[in-house]
CSV table of C-alpha atoms in Angstrom, one decimal:
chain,number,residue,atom,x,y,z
A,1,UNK,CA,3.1,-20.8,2.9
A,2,UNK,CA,6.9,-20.9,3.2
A,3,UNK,CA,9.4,-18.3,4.3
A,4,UNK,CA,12.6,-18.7,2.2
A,5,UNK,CA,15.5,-17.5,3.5
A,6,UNK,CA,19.4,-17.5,2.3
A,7,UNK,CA,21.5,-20.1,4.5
A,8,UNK,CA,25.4,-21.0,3.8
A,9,UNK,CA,26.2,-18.0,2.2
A,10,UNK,CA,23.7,-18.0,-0.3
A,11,UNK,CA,22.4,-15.1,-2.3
A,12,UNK,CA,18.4,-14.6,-1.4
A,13,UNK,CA,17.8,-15.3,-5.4
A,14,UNK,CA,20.3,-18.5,-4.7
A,15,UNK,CA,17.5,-19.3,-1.9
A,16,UNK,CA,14.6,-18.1,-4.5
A,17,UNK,CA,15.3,-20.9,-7.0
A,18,UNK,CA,16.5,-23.8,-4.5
A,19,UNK,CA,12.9,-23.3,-3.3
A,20,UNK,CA,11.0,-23.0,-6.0
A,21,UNK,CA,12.7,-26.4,-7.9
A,22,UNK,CA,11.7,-29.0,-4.8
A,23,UNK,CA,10.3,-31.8,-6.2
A,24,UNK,CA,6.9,-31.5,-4.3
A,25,UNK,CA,6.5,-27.9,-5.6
A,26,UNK,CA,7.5,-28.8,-9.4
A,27,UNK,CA,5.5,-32.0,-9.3
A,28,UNK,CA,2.2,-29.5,-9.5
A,29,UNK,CA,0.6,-27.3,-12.2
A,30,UNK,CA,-0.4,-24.4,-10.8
A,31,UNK,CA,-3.5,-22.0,-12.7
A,32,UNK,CA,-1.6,-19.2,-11.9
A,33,UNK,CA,1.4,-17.7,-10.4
A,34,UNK,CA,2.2,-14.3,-9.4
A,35,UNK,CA,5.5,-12.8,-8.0
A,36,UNK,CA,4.4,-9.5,-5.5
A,37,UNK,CA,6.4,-7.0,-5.0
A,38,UNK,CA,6.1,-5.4,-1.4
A,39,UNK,CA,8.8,-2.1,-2.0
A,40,UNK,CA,7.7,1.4,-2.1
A,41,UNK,CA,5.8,1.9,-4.6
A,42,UNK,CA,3.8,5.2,-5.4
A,43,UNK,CA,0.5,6.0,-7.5
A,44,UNK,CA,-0.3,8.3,-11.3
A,45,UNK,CA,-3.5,9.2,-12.4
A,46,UNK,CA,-4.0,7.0,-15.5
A,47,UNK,CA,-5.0,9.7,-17.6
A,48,UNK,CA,-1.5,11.3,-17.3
A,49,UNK,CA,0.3,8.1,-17.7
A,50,UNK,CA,3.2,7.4,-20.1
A,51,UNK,CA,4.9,3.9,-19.8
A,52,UNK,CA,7.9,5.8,-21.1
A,53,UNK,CA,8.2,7.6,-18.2
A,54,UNK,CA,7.5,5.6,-15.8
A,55,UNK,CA,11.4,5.3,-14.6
A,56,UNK,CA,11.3,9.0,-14.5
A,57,UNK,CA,8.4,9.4,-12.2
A,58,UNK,CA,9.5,7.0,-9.8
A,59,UNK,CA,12.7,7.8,-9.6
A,60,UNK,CA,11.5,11.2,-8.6
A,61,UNK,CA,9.6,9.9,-5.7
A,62,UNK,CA,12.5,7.5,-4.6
A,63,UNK,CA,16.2,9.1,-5.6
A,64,UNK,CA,17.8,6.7,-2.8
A,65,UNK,CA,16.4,4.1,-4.9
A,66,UNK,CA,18.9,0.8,-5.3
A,67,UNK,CA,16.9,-0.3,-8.5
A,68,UNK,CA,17.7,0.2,-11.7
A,69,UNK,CA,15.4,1.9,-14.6
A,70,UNK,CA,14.9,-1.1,-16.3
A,71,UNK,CA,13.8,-2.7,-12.9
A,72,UNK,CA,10.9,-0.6,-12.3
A,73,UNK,CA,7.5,-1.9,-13.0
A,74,UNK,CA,3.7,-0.7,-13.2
A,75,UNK,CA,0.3,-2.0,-13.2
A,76,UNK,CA,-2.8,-0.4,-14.3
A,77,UNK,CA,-5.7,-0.7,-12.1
A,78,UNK,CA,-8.5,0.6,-14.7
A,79,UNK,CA,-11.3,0.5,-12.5
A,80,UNK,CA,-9.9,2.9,-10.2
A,81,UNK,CA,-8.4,4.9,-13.1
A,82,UNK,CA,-4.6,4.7,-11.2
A,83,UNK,CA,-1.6,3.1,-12.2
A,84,UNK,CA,0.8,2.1,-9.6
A,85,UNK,CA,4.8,2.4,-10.0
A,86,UNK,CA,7.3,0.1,-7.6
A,87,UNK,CA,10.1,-1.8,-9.1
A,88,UNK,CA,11.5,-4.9,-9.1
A,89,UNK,CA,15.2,-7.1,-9.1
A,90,UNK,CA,15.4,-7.8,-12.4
A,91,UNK,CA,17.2,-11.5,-11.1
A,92,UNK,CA,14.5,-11.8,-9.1
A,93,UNK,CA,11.7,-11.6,-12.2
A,94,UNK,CA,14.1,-14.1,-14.5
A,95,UNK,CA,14.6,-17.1,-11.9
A,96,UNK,CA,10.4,-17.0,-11.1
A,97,UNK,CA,9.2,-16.5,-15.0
A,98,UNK,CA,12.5,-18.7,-16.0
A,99,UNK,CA,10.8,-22.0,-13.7
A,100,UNK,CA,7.0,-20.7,-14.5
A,101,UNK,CA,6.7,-18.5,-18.0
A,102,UNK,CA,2.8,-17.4,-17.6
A,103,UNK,CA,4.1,-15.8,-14.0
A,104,UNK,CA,2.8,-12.4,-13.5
A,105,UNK,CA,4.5,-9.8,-11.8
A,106,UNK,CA,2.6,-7.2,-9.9
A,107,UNK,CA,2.3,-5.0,-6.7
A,108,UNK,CA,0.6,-6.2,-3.2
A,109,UNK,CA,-0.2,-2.6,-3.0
A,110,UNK,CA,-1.8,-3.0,-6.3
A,111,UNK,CA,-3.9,-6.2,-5.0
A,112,UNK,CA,-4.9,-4.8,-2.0
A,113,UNK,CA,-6.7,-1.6,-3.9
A,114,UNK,CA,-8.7,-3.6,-5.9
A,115,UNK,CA,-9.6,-5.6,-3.1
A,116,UNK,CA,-10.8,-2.2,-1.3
A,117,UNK,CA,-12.9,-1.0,-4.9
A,118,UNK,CA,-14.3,-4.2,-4.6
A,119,UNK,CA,-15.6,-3.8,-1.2
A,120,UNK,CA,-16.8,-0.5,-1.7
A,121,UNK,CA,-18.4,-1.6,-4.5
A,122,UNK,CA,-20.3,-4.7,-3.1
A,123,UNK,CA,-21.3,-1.8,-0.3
A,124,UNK,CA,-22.8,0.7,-2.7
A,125,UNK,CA,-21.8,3.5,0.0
A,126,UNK,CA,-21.8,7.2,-1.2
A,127,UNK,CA,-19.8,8.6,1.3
A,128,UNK,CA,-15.8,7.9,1.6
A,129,UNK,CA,-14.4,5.3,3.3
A,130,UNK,CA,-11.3,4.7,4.7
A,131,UNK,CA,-9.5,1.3,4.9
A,132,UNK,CA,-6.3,0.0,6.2
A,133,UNK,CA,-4.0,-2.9,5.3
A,134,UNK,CA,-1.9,-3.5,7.7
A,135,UNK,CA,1.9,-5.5,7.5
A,136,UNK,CA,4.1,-6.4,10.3
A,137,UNK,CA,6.1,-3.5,9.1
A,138,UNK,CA,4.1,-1.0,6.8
A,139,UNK,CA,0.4,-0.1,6.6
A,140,UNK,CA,-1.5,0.9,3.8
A,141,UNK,CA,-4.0,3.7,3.9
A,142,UNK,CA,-6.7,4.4,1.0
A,143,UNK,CA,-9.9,6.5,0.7
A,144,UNK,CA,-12.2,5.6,-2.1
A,145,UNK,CA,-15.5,6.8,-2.4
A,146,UNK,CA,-18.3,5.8,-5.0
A,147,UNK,CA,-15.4,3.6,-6.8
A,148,UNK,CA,-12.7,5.8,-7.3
A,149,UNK,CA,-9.4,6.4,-5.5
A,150,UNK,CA,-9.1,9.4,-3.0
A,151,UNK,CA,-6.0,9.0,-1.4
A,152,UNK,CA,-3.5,6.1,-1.1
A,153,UNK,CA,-0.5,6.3,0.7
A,154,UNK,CA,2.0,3.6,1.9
A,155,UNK,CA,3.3,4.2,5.5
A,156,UNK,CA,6.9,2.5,6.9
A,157,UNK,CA,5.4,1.6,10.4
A,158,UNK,CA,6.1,-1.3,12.9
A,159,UNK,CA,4.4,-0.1,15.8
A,160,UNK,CA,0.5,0.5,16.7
A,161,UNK,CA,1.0,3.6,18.3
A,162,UNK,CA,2.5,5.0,15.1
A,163,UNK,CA,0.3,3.2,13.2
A,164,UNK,CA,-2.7,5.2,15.2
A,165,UNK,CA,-1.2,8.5,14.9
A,166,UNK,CA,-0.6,8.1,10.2
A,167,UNK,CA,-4.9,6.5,10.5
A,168,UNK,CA,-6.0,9.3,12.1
A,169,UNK,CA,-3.5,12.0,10.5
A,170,UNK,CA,-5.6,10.8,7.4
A,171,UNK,CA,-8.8,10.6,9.1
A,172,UNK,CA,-8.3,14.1,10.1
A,173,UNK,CA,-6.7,15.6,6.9
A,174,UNK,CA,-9.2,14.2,4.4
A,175,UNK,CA,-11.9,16.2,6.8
A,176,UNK,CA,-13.5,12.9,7.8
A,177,UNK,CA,-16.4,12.7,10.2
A,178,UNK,CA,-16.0,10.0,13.3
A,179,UNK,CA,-19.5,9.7,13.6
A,180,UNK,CA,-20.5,9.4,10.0
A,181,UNK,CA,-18.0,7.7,7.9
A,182,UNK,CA,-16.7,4.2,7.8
A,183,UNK,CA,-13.0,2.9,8.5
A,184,UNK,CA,-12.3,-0.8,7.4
A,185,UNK,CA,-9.1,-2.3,8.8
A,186,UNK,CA,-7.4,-5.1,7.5
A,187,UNK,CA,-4.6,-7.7,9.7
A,188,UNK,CA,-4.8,-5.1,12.7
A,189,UNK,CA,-4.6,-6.1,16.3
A,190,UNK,CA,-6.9,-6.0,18.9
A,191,UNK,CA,-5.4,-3.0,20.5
A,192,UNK,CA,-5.2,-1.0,17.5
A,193,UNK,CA,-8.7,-1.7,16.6
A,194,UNK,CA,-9.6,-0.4,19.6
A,195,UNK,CA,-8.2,2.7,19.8
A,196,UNK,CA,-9.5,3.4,16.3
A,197,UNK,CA,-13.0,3.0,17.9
A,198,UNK,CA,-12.2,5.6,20.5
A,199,UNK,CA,-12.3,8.3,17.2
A,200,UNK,CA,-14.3,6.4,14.4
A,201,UNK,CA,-17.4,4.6,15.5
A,202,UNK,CA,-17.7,2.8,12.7
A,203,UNK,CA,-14.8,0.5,12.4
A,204,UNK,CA,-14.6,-2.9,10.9
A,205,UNK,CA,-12.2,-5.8,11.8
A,206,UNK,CA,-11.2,-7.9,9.0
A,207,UNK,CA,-8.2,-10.5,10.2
């Protein structure tokens, strides 16, 4: 893992490329590349989605946006019947499929809910759950229960305390019992972890 960074004056797709075309990284054939995008992003029920639209819809949830229509993106998570809208830099999406053609653009957001429908799948719970990804500077909340998406929400947080106060906001809002149901948390400190426990018995640690 590498992080790239603009030096000199360079523009950050400047950086992008000058990275990607060292010899050690070129000299391998990768099975498979993808290009994440970690911007806002919000979610559609599939049944009411319209790829024509999509610049519509998420342009509605993000007017400050700094992309442009043809920038925004959207993958289609079919087992948990959503589709997920974030966008982007159209620069960004021609230096990374220019150097690697079969490159697949897609959401972390995205990732990380099937990574959660997996889990609840492989746990063959009932009952919701709640999990948590959490970022150095964001935190992603979802409730799924029996395999399909509850709630999902993206929270701009750098701080546990905040970070406490949006879990529980949720835990509390979705009418969630602390003695019943389950919270899984992904990448969250120590301290964080075990605050959660104060509220939610059942809490699991994933680093």
């Amino acid at each position: 893992m590498e992080n790239v960074r603009p030096q000199g004056g360079q523009t950050a797709v400047e950086a992008l490329r000058q990275a990607l075309t060292r010899p050690r990284g070129m000299a391998y054939h990768f099975a498979e590349v993808r290009l994440l995008s970690d911007e806002a992003c919000t979610f559609l029920p599939l049944e009411e989605f319209r790829s024509s639209d999509i610049a519509t819809y998420y342009f509605f949830n993000f007017p400050e946006s700094r992309f442009k229509p043809a920038e925004v993106c959207y993958d289609i998570l079919a087992s948990l019947e959503v589709v997920v809208l974030y966008a982007m830099e159209a620069q960004t999406v021609q230096t990374v499929v220019g150097l690697f053609p079969e490159a697949k653009v897609c959401s972390q957001t995205g990732l990380w809910l099937e990574q959660f429908a997996e889990a609840a799948r492989r746990s063959k719970e009932t009952i919701p759950h709640l999990y948590a990804q959490i970022q150095e500077h964001q935190m992603l909340l979802a409730l799924l229960q029996q395999g399909r998406l509850s709630f999902a929400c993206n929270y701009a947080v750098s701080n546990d305390p905040d970070r406490l106060y949006y879990l529980l906001s949720v835990w509390k809002n979705m009418e969630l019992d602390g003695e019943k149901h389950h919270c899984t948390m992904y990448g969250a400190s120590d301290v964080l972890t075990a605050n959660v426990r104060k509220y939610v018995r059942n809490v699991a640690f994933i680093a």
